[in-house]
C-alpha cells in the first residue's frame, strides 16, 4: 500500500463487556486472516463505554477484588491486574496490525499514553507518566492519582484491548478493588480534577484526533447505525452485530 496507513474509528456508545470483547476477537481474527491472504484491512479503534464491570487481567490477583457487589467480574486475556469499567469512562480498544506500524510493544504502550497526555492537555490538565507504573497520572509527584489505565494483548502482532480514561465515572466502584494492584495511589477523573463538567463526545473526538497524529494514521470515523452496519460488512457476522446494536447507542457529534 502507498500513502499513510488507514483506520476506521467506531463510536459505539454503551456496550456490555462480553459482547465488546467478542467483537474485538472477531476483528482480530479478521485481521490475522487478511494478513495471511495479503488483503489490506484498515486498523480499527473502538470507542465506547461499558455498564459496571470489573475485569481481571492475566497477572491479576483475586485478593485485589475486594467487594465486587452487583458488578460483573470478567477474567480476560489482557496484561495487568484488576480494573473497573463503567458509565462515565471512555474506553478505547485498539485493533492494530503492528507488522504494518512497528514491532515494539514498549513503544506501543508509550504511544497510547501519549494520546491521553495530549488529550488531557487539550482540556487543561497536565498528565504524566510514572516510572514502572503503566498509566497516565495527574497531581503532585508522590501523591499522584491515576486518571487512565492501560492493558493490551497481542496475537501475531495484532493488538486488542487498550485504555480506559476516567471522564466522570462513579469513583466509589474503585474502592471495591485494588486498582491495577496498586494500593498506595488514588484514582481520579477529569471532572474531579477540573472541577467542572466535561463533554464525553469532545473527549472522544480528541482521542480520535491524537490517535491519528501519534500513529501517523488517516482515519474514517463512524457512529450510530452507520458504525454497526460497517462492522457487519467487515465481519460478515450479522447476529453478533445485531446483538451489539441492541445496546443504547450514544450519538457522536462531528
Tab-separated table of C-alpha atoms in Angstrom:
chain	number	residue	atom	x	y	z
A	1	UNK	CA	0.000	0.000	0.000
A	2	UNK	CA	1.261	3.506	-0.836
A	3	UNK	CA	0.430	6.515	1.318
A	4	UNK	CA	-0.386	6.622	5.041
A	5	UNK	CA	-1.853	3.742	6.997
A	6	UNK	CA	-5.623	3.992	7.403
A	7	UNK	CA	-8.037	3.167	10.208
A	8	UNK	CA	-11.736	3.135	10.983
A	9	UNK	CA	-12.843	4.559	14.326
A	10	UNK	CA	-16.186	3.198	15.512
A	11	UNK	CA	-18.134	5.207	18.122
A	12	UNK	CA	-20.371	2.506	19.598
A	13	UNK	CA	-21.971	4.070	22.668
A	14	UNK	CA	-22.640	1.799	25.659
A	15	UNK	CA	-21.901	-1.883	25.071
A	16	UNK	CA	-21.821	-4.741	27.604
A	17	UNK	CA	-18.315	-6.032	28.235
A	18	UNK	CA	-18.580	-9.587	26.936
A	19	UNK	CA	-20.091	-8.649	23.538
A	20	UNK	CA	-17.441	-5.941	23.152
A	21	UNK	CA	-14.699	-8.467	23.898
A	22	UNK	CA	-16.210	-10.893	21.381
A	23	UNK	CA	-16.226	-8.079	18.822
A	24	UNK	CA	-12.542	-7.422	19.456
A	25	UNK	CA	-11.750	-11.093	18.977
A	26	UNK	CA	-13.693	-11.200	15.710
A	27	UNK	CA	-11.883	-8.134	14.351
A	28	UNK	CA	-8.518	-9.525	15.458
A	29	UNK	CA	-9.212	-12.847	13.712
A	30	UNK	CA	-10.308	-10.985	10.587
A	31	UNK	CA	-7.046	-9.037	10.581
A	32	UNK	CA	-4.958	-12.174	11.008
A	33	UNK	CA	-6.868	-13.840	8.184
A	34	UNK	CA	-6.305	-10.803	5.946
A	35	UNK	CA	-2.617	-10.737	6.787
A	36	UNK	CA	-2.231	-14.357	5.724
A	37	UNK	CA	-4.038	-13.769	2.426
A	38	UNK	CA	-2.326	-10.483	1.604
A	39	UNK	CA	-5.544	-8.462	1.895
A	40	UNK	CA	-5.254	-4.914	3.232
A	41	UNK	CA	-7.607	-4.018	6.089
A	42	UNK	CA	-7.648	-0.661	7.870
A	43	UNK	CA	-6.659	-0.634	11.519
A	44	UNK	CA	-9.572	-0.298	13.961
A	45	UNK	CA	-10.267	1.710	17.090
A	46	UNK	CA	-13.467	1.120	19.078
A	47	UNK	CA	-14.669	3.959	21.311
A	48	UNK	CA	-17.371	3.063	23.827
A	49	UNK	CA	-18.349	2.764	27.445
A	50	UNK	CA	-19.472	-0.237	29.496
A	51	UNK	CA	-22.085	-0.900	32.157
A	52	UNK	CA	-20.379	-1.505	35.534
A	53	UNK	CA	-17.897	-4.395	35.276
A	54	UNK	CA	-14.607	-5.468	36.831
A	55	UNK	CA	-12.059	-7.110	34.540
A	56	UNK	CA	-9.144	-9.217	35.741
A	57	UNK	CA	-6.035	-9.420	33.566
A	58	UNK	CA	-3.610	-12.301	33.176
A	59	UNK	CA	-1.389	-11.137	36.034
A	60	UNK	CA	-4.346	-10.400	38.293
A	61	UNK	CA	-4.683	-11.400	41.929
A	62	UNK	CA	-8.135	-12.308	43.266
A	63	UNK	CA	-7.166	-10.708	46.583
A	64	UNK	CA	-7.309	-7.358	44.778
A	65	UNK	CA	-11.019	-7.927	44.104
A	66	UNK	CA	-12.250	-6.709	47.475
A	67	UNK	CA	-16.047	-6.412	47.177
A	68	UNK	CA	-17.442	-6.523	43.625
A	69	UNK	CA	-21.042	-6.328	44.805
A	70	UNK	CA	-23.535	-6.250	41.937
A	71	UNK	CA	-20.960	-5.604	39.196
A	72	UNK	CA	-19.979	-8.455	36.871
A	73	UNK	CA	-16.429	-9.849	37.067
A	74	UNK	CA	-14.807	-10.978	33.806
A	75	UNK	CA	-11.443	-12.741	33.556
A	76	UNK	CA	-9.720	-11.679	30.341
A	77	UNK	CA	-6.507	-12.094	28.339
A	78	UNK	CA	-5.014	-8.611	28.572
A	79	UNK	CA	-1.975	-7.819	30.655
A	80	UNK	CA	-2.322	-6.241	34.061
A	81	UNK	CA	-4.408	-6.751	37.185
A	82	UNK	CA	-7.992	-5.846	38.075
A	83	UNK	CA	-9.685	-2.657	36.911
A	84	UNK	CA	-13.165	-1.168	36.708
A	85	UNK	CA	-15.158	-0.066	33.665
A	86	UNK	CA	-18.447	1.777	33.805
A	87	UNK	CA	-20.552	4.740	32.688
A	88	UNK	CA	-18.620	7.993	32.545
A	89	UNK	CA	-15.432	6.244	31.469
A	90	UNK	CA	-14.309	6.363	27.837
A	91	UNK	CA	-12.813	3.064	26.682
A	92	UNK	CA	-10.685	2.832	23.543
A	93	UNK	CA	-9.871	-0.586	22.100
A	94	UNK	CA	-7.095	-0.738	19.518
A	95	UNK	CA	-7.123	-3.432	16.828
A	96	UNK	CA	-3.864	-2.535	15.106
A	97	UNK	CA	-1.542	-4.611	12.942
A	98	UNK	CA	1.857	-3.755	14.370
A	99	UNK	CA	3.522	-5.556	11.473
A	100	UNK	CA	2.477	-2.506	9.447
A	101	UNK	CA	3.485	0.051	12.088
A	102	UNK	CA	6.373	-1.215	14.226
A	103	UNK	CA	7.174	-4.349	16.228
A	104	UNK	CA	7.828	-2.641	19.541
A	105	UNK	CA	5.371	-3.193	22.397
A	106	UNK	CA	7.124	-0.749	24.728
A	107	UNK	CA	6.800	1.979	22.108
A	108	UNK	CA	3.176	0.998	21.523
A	109	UNK	CA	2.302	1.467	25.195
A	110	UNK	CA	4.114	4.809	25.311
A	111	UNK	CA	2.225	5.919	22.187
A	112	UNK	CA	-1.113	5.030	23.803
A	113	UNK	CA	-0.117	7.074	26.834
A	114	UNK	CA	0.897	9.942	24.550
A	115	UNK	CA	-2.605	10.042	23.041
A	116	UNK	CA	-4.064	10.537	26.513
A	117	UNK	CA	-1.421	13.053	27.610
A	118	UNK	CA	-2.228	15.222	24.586
A	119	UNK	CA	-5.968	14.857	25.169
A	120	UNK	CA	-5.711	15.885	28.818
A	121	UNK	CA	-3.606	18.891	27.870
A	122	UNK	CA	-6.309	19.965	25.424
A	123	UNK	CA	-8.774	20.064	28.336
A	124	UNK	CA	-6.443	21.949	30.676
A	125	UNK	CA	-4.968	19.037	32.624
A	126	UNK	CA	-1.295	18.136	32.896
A	127	UNK	CA	-0.809	14.391	32.881
A	128	UNK	CA	2.427	12.488	33.265
A	129	UNK	CA	3.948	9.011	33.337
A	130	UNK	CA	5.274	7.295	36.457
A	131	UNK	CA	8.300	5.003	36.004
A	132	UNK	CA	7.436	1.291	36.214
A	133	UNK	CA	3.716	2.070	36.561
A	134	UNK	CA	1.840	1.951	33.282
A	135	UNK	CA	-0.837	4.601	33.067
A	136	UNK	CA	-1.385	8.324	32.944
A	137	UNK	CA	-1.386	10.257	36.200
A	138	UNK	CA	-2.214	13.750	37.438
A	139	UNK	CA	-1.447	15.707	40.600
A	140	UNK	CA	1.787	16.082	42.521
A	141	UNK	CA	4.564	13.514	42.252
A	142	UNK	CA	4.411	11.210	45.248
A	143	UNK	CA	0.673	11.719	45.713
A	144	UNK	CA	-0.245	11.299	42.049
A	145	UNK	CA	-3.656	9.969	41.038
A	146	UNK	CA	-4.353	7.689	38.088
A	147	UNK	CA	-6.779	9.062	35.514
A	148	UNK	CA	-6.243	6.498	32.749
A	149	UNK	CA	-5.448	2.776	32.854
A	150	UNK	CA	-3.964	0.648	30.071
A	151	UNK	CA	-3.792	-3.039	29.230
A	152	UNK	CA	-3.174	-4.828	25.945
A	153	UNK	CA	-2.927	-8.246	24.351
A	154	UNK	CA	-1.056	-9.078	21.150
A	155	UNK	CA	-1.556	-12.071	18.846
A	156	UNK	CA	0.524	-12.365	15.654
A	157	UNK	CA	1.297	-8.672	16.129
A	158	UNK	CA	-2.388	-7.705	16.078
A	159	UNK	CA	-3.360	-5.828	19.235
A	160	UNK	CA	-6.529	-5.971	21.327
A	161	UNK	CA	-7.735	-4.102	24.440
A	162	UNK	CA	-6.372	-0.622	25.110
A	163	UNK	CA	-7.151	2.212	27.524
A	164	UNK	CA	-9.838	3.432	29.922
A	165	UNK	CA	-9.979	7.179	30.567
A	166	UNK	CA	-11.979	8.364	33.570
A	167	UNK	CA	-14.083	11.323	32.461
A	168	UNK	CA	-16.777	11.246	35.155
A	169	UNK	CA	-17.370	7.689	36.423
A	170	UNK	CA	-18.658	6.763	39.869
A	171	UNK	CA	-15.285	6.552	41.612
A	172	UNK	CA	-16.802	4.606	44.522
A	173	UNK	CA	-16.517	1.462	42.399
A	174	UNK	CA	-12.736	1.708	42.586
A	175	UNK	CA	-12.930	1.318	46.379
A	176	UNK	CA	-14.180	-2.244	45.782
A	177	UNK	CA	-10.830	-3.259	44.246
A	178	UNK	CA	-7.123	-2.591	44.480
A	179	UNK	CA	-6.923	-0.948	41.045
A	180	UNK	CA	-4.199	-2.482	38.869
A	181	UNK	CA	-2.798	-3.993	42.067
A	182	UNK	CA	-1.611	-0.568	43.286
A	183	UNK	CA	-2.738	0.160	46.838
A	184	UNK	CA	-0.756	3.327	47.605
A	185	UNK	CA	-2.137	5.682	44.962
A	186	UNK	CA	-5.603	7.039	44.276
A	187	UNK	CA	-7.921	7.054	41.278
A	188	UNK	CA	-9.379	10.241	39.876
A	189	UNK	CA	-11.331	11.589	36.916
A	190	UNK	CA	-11.139	14.519	34.529
A	191	UNK	CA	-14.246	16.099	36.045
A	192	UNK	CA	-12.926	15.760	39.592
A	193	UNK	CA	-9.616	17.349	38.659
A	194	UNK	CA	-11.127	20.123	36.541
A	195	UNK	CA	-13.927	20.917	38.970
A	196	UNK	CA	-16.405	21.232	36.119
A	197	UNK	CA	-18.310	19.098	33.639
A	198	UNK	CA	-16.550	17.576	30.656
A	199	UNK	CA	-18.258	16.597	27.403
A	200	UNK	CA	-17.698	12.924	26.574
A	201	UNK	CA	-18.131	13.472	22.853
A	202	UNK	CA	-15.484	16.192	22.883
A	203	UNK	CA	-13.063	13.878	24.685
A	204	UNK	CA	-13.789	11.112	22.170
A	205	UNK	CA	-13.074	13.486	19.298
A	206	UNK	CA	-9.795	14.492	20.923
A	207	UNK	CA	-8.733	10.876	21.426
A	208	UNK	CA	-9.510	10.201	17.757
A	209	UNK	CA	-7.525	13.225	16.576
A	210	UNK	CA	-4.458	12.400	18.642
A	211	UNK	CA	-4.642	8.719	17.669
A	212	UNK	CA	-4.162	9.784	14.059
A	213	UNK	CA	-1.411	12.244	14.956
A	214	UNK	CA	0.607	9.912	17.189
A	215	UNK	CA	0.447	6.894	14.878
A	216	UNK	CA	0.547	8.815	11.595
A	217	UNK	CA	-2.735	7.229	10.533
A	218	UNK	CA	-5.575	8.607	8.413
A	219	UNK	CA	-8.896	7.608	9.997
A	220	UNK	CA	-12.538	7.473	8.989
A	221	UNK	CA	-14.999	7.921	11.876
A	222	UNK	CA	-18.378	6.210	12.068
A	223	UNK	CA	-21.055	6.375	14.764
A	224	UNK	CA	-24.530	5.057	15.486
A	225	UNK	CA	-26.223	2.805	12.947
A	226	UNK	CA	-23.574	3.514	10.289
A	227	UNK	CA	-20.872	2.110	12.572
A	228	UNK	CA	-22.787	-1.107	13.187
A	229	UNK	CA	-23.592	-1.558	9.508
A	230	UNK	CA	-19.941	-1.090	8.585
A	231	UNK	CA	-18.857	-3.653	11.195
A	232	UNK	CA	-21.426	-6.116	9.897
A	233	UNK	CA	-19.954	-5.823	6.398
A	234	UNK	CA	-16.397	-6.124	7.701
A	235	UNK	CA	-17.019	-9.255	9.734
A	236	UNK	CA	-19.956	-10.884	7.930
A	237	UNK	CA	-21.395	-11.716	11.369
A	238	UNK	CA	-24.870	-10.234	11.322
A	239	UNK	CA	-26.041	-11.886	14.530
A	240	UNK	CA	-23.155	-10.554	16.600
A	241	UNK	CA	-23.574	-7.022	15.302
A	242	UNK	CA	-27.352	-7.082	15.789
A	243	UNK	CA	-26.784	-8.071	19.423
A	244	UNK	CA	-24.378	-5.168	19.858
A	245	UNK	CA	-26.759	-2.743	18.178
A	246	UNK	CA	-29.471	-3.582	20.719
A	247	UNK	CA	-27.393	-1.717	23.292
A	248	UNK	CA	-28.189	2.005	23.699
A	249	UNK	CA	-26.219	3.932	21.078
A	250	UNK	CA	-24.521	7.187	22.028
A	251	UNK	CA	-24.676	9.664	19.148
A	252	UNK	CA	-21.342	11.306	18.435
A	253	UNK	CA	-21.339	14.842	17.112
A	254	UNK	CA	-18.876	15.533	14.336
